PDB file of C-alpha atoms in Angstrom:
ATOM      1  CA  UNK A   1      -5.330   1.307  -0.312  1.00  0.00           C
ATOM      2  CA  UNK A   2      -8.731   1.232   0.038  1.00  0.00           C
ATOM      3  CA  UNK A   3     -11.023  -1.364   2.764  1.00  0.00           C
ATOM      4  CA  UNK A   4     -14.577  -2.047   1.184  1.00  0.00           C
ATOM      5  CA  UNK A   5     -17.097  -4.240   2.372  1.00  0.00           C
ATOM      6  CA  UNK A   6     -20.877  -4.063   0.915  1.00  0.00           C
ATOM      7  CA  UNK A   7     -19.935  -0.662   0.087  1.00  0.00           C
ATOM      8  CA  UNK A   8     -20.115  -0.754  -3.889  1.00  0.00           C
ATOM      9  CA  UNK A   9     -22.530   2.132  -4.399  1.00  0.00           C
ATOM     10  CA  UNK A  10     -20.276   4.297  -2.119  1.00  0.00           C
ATOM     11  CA  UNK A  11     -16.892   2.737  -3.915  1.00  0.00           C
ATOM     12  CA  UNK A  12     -18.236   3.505  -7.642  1.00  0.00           C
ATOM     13  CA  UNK A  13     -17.727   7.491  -6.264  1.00  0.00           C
ATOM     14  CA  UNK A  14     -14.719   7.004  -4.771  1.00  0.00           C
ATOM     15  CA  UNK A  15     -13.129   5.369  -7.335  1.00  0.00           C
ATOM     16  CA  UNK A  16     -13.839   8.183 -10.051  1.00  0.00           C
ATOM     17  CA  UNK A  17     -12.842  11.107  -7.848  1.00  0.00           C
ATOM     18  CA  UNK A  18      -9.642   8.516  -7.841  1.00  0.00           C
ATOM     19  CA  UNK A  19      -9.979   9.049 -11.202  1.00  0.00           C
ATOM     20  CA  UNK A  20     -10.485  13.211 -11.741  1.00  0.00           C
ATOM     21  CA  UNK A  21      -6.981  13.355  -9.098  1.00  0.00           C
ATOM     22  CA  UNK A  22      -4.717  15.993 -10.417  1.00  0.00           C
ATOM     23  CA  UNK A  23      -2.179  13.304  -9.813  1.00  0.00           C
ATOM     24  CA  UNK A  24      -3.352   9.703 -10.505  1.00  0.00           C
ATOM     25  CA  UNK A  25      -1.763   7.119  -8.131  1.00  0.00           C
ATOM     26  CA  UNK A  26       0.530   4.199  -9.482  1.00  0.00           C
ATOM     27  CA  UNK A  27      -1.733   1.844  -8.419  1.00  0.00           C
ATOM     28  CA  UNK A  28      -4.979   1.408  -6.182  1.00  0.00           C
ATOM     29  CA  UNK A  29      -5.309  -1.670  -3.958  1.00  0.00           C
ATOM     30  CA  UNK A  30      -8.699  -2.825  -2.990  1.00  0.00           C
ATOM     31  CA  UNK A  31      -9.304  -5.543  -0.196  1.00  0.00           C
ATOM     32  CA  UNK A  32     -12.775  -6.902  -0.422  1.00  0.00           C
ATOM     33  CA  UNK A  33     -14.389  -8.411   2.301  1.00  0.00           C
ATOM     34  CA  UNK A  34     -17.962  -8.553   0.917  1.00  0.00           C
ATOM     35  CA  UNK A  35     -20.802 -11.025   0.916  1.00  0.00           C
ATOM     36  CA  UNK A  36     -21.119 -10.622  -2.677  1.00  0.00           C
ATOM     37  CA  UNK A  37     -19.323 -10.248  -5.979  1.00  0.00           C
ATOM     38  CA  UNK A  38     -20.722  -6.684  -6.850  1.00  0.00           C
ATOM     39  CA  UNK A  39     -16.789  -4.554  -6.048  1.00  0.00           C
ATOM     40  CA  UNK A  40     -15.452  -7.112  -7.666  1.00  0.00           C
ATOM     41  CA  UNK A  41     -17.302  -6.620 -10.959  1.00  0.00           C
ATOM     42  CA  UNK A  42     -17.486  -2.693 -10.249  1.00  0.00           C
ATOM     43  CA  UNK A  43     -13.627  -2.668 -10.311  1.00  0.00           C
ATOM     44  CA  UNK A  44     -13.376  -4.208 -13.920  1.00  0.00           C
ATOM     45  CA  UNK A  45     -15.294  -0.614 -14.623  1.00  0.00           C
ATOM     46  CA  UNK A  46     -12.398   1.175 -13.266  1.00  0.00           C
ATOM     47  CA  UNK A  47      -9.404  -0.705 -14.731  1.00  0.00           C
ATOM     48  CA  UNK A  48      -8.736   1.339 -17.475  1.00  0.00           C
ATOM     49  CA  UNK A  49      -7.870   4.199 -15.643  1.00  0.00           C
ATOM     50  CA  UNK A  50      -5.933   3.212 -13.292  1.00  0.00           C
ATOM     51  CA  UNK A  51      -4.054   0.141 -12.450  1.00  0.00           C
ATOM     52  CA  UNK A  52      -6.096  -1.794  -9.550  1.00  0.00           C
ATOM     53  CA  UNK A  53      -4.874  -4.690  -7.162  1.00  0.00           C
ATOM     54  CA  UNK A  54      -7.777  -6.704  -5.935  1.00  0.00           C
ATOM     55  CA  UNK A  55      -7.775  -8.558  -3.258  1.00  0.00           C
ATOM     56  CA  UNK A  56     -11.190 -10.751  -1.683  1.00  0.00           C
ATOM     57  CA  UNK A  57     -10.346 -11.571   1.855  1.00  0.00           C
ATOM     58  CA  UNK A  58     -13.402 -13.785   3.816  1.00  0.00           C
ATOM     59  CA  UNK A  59     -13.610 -11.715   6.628  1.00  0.00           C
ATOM     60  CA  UNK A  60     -11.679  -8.853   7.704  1.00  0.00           C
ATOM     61  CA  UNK A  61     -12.005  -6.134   9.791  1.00  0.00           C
ATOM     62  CA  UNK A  62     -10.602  -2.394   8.580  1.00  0.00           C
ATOM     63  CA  UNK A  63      -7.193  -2.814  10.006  1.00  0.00           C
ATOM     64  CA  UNK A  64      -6.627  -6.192   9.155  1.00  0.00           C
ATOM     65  CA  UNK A  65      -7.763  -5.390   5.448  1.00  0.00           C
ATOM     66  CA  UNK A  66      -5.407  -2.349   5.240  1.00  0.00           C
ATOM     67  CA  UNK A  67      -2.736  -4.467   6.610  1.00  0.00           C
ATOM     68  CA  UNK A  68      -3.226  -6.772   3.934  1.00  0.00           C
ATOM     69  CA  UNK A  69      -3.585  -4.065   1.300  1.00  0.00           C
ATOM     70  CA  UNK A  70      -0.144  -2.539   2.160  1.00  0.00           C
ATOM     71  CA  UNK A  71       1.719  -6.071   1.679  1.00  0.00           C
ATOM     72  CA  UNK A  72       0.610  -5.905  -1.461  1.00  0.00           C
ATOM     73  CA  UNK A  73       1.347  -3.079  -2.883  1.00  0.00           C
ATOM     74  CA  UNK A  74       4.261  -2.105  -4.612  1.00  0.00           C
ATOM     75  CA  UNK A  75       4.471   1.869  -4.253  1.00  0.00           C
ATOM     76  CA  UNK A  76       6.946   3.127  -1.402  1.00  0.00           C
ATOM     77  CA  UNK A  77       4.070   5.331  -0.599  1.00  0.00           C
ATOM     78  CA  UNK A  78       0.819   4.569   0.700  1.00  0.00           C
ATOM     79  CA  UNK A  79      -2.736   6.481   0.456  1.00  0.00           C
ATOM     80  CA  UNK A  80      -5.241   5.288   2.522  1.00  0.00           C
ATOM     81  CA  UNK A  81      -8.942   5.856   2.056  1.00  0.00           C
ATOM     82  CA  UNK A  82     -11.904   4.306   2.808  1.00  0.00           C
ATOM     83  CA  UNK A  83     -14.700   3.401   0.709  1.00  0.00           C
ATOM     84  CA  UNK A  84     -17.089   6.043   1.829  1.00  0.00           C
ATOM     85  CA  UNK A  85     -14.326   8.498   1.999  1.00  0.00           C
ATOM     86  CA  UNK A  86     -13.666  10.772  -1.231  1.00  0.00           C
ATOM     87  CA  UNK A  87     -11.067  12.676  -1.849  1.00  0.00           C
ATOM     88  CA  UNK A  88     -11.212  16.193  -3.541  1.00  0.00           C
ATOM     89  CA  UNK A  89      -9.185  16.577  -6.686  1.00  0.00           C
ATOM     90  CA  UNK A  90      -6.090  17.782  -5.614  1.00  0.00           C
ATOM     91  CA  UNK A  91      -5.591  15.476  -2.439  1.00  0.00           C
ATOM     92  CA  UNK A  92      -2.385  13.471  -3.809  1.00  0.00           C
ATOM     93  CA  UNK A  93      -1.249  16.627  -5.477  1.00  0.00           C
ATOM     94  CA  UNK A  94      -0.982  18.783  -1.893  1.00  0.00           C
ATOM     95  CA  UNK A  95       0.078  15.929  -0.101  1.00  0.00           C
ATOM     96  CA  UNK A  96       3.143  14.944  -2.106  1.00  0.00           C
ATOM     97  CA  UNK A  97       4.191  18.822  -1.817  1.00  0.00           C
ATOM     98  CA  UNK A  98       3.430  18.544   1.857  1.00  0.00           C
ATOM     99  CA  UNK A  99       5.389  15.475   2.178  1.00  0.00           C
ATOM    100  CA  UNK A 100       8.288  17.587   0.173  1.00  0.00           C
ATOM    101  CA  UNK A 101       8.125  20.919   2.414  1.00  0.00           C
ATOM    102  CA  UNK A 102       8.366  19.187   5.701  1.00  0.00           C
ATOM    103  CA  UNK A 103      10.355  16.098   4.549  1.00  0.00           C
ATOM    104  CA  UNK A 104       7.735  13.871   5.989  1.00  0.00           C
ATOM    105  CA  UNK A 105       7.246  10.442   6.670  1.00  0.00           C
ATOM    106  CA  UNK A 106       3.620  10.820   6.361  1.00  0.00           C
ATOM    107  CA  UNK A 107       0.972  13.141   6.048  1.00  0.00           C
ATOM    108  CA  UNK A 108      -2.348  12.343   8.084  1.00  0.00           C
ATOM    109  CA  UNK A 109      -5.556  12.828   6.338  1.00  0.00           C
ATOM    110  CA  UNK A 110      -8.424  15.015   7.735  1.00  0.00           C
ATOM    111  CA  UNK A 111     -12.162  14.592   6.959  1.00  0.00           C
ATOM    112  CA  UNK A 112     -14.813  16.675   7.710  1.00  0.00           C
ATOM    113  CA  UNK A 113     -18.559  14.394   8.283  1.00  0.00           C
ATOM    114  CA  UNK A 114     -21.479  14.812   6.444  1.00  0.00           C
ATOM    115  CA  UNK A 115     -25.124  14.955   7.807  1.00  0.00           C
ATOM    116  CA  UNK A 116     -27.468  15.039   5.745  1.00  0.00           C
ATOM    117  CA  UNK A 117     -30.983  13.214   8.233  1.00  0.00           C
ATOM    118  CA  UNK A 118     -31.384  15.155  11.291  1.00  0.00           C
ATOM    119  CA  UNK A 119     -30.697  11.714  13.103  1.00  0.00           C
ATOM    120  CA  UNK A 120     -26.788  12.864  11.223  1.00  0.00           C
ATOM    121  CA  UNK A 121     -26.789  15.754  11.992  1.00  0.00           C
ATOM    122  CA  UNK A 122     -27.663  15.229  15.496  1.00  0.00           C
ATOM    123  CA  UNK A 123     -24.873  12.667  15.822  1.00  0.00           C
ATOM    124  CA  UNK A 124     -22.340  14.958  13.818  1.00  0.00           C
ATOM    125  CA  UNK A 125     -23.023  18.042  16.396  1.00  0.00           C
ATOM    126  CA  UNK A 126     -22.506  15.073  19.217  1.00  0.00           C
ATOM    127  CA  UNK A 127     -19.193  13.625  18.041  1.00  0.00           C
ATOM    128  CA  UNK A 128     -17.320  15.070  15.612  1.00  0.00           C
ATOM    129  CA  UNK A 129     -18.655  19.104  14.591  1.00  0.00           C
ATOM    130  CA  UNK A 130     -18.568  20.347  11.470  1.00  0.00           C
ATOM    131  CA  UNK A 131     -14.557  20.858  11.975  1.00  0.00           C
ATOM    132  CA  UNK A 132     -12.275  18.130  10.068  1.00  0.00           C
ATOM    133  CA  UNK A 133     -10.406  15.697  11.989  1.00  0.00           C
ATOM    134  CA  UNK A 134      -7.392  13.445  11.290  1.00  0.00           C
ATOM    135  CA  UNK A 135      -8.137  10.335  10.083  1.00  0.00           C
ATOM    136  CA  UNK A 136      -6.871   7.240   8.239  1.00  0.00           C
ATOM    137  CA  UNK A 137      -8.747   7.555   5.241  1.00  0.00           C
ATOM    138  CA  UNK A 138      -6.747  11.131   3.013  1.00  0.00           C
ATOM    139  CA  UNK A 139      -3.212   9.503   5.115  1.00  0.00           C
ATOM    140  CA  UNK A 140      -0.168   9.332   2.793  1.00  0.00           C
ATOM    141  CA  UNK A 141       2.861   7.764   4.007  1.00  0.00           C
ATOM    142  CA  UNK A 142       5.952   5.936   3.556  1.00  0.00           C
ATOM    143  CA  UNK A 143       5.463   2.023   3.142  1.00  0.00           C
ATOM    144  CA  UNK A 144       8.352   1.560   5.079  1.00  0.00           C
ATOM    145  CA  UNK A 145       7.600   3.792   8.380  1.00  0.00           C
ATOM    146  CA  UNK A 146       3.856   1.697   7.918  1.00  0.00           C
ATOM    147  CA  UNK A 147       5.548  -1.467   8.275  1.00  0.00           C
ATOM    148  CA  UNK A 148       8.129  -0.104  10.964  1.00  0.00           C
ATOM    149  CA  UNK A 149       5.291   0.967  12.867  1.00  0.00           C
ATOM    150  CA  UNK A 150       3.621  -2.283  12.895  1.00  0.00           C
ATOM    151  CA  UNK A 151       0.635  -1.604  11.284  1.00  0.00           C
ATOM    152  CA  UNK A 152      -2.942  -1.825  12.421  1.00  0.00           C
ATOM    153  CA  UNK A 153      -4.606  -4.070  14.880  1.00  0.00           C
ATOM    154  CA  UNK A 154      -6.045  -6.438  12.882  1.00  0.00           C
ATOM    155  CA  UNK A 155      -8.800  -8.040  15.654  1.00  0.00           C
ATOM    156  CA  UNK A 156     -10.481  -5.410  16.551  1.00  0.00           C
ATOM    157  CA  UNK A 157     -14.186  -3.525  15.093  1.00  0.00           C
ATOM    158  CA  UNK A 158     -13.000   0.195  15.315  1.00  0.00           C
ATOM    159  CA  UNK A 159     -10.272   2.319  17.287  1.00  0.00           C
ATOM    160  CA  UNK A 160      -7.646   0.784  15.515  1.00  0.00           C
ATOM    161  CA  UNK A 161      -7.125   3.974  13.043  1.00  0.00           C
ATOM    162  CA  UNK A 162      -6.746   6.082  16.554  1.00  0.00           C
ATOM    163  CA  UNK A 163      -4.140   3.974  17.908  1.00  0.00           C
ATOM    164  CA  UNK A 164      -2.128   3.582  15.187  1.00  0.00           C
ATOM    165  CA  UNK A 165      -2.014   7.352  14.244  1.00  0.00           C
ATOM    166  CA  UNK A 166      -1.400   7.639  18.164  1.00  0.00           C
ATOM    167  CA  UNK A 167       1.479   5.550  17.886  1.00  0.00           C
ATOM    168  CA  UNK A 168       3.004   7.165  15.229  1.00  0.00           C
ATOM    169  CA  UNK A 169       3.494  10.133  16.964  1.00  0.00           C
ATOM    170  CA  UNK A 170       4.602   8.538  20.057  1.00  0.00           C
ATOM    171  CA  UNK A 171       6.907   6.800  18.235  1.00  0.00           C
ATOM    172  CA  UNK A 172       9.049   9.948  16.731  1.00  0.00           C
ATOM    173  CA  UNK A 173       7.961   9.508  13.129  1.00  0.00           C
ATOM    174  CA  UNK A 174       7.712  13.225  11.112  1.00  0.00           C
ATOM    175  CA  UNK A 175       3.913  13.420  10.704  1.00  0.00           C
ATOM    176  CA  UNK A 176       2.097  16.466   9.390  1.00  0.00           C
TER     177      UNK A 176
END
């Protein structure tokens, strides 16, 4: 499940490392909440390799779009990503052995930041370091414990991806 707005540049290399996965996914659901028609024609691209849900949505914030995204798809399992967010080759492939080894509902993705302006790198050492993090974007999880956790705030810009995965936890669910 992947959120994209104005991203298409950034989605084109996402969308082939989708492709190179040592396991491809069953589907990949897009939610597009551009101000232009350019993922939309990029996904025709990618529609070969993969079976891809699209979905254009007038305005939606990350959580809201992911929200949407999961209704739609038909997997039991969910991987989330983002469309600046790519995955290396063997993400699925780990995960579902993860996911097998601890008998988890979900796995939480990490990602480590890249800098590549000083003005990045400068915000990089302020924030997040060059250690990765748990994110949204690399999670895999059950569609089920998704929708029993509520989902995602769907109003709100950003901090919706920390309270979820905070919620999660809180909540009992077997994340790795």
């Amino acid at each position: 499940m992947i959120p994209a707005r104005n991203d298409g540049e950034f989605l084109k290399i996402v969308l082939t490392a989708i492709s190179d996965q040592t396991v491809i996914p069953n589907e990949v659901v897009i939610v597009d909440s551009s101000i232009d028609d350019d993922i939309q024609k990029l996904v025709i691209d990618y529609e070969d390799l993969f079976p891809i849900v699209y979905h254009r949505e007038k305005k939606a914030f990350p959580g809201k779009a992911r929200n949407i995204g999961v209704s739609m798809a038909n997997s039991h399992w969910i991987a989330f990503l983002d469309s600046k967010t790519v995955p290396k080759e063997d993400w699925l492939e780990r995960y579902l052995h993860l996911i097998k080894a601890y008998h988890a509902d979900a796995i939480f993705g990490v990602t480590w930041f890249e800098a590549k302006s000083s003005f990045q790198k400068t915000l990089r050492a302020a924030t997040y370091g060059k250690i990765g993090h748990h994110t949204v974007p690399g999670t895999l999880i059950k569609k089920k414990v998704f929708i029993d956790s509520g989902g995602f705030m769907e109003h709100v810009r950003m901090g919706e991806d920390i309270e979820w995965r905070e919620r999660l936890v809180k909540d009992g669910f077997n994340i790795h």
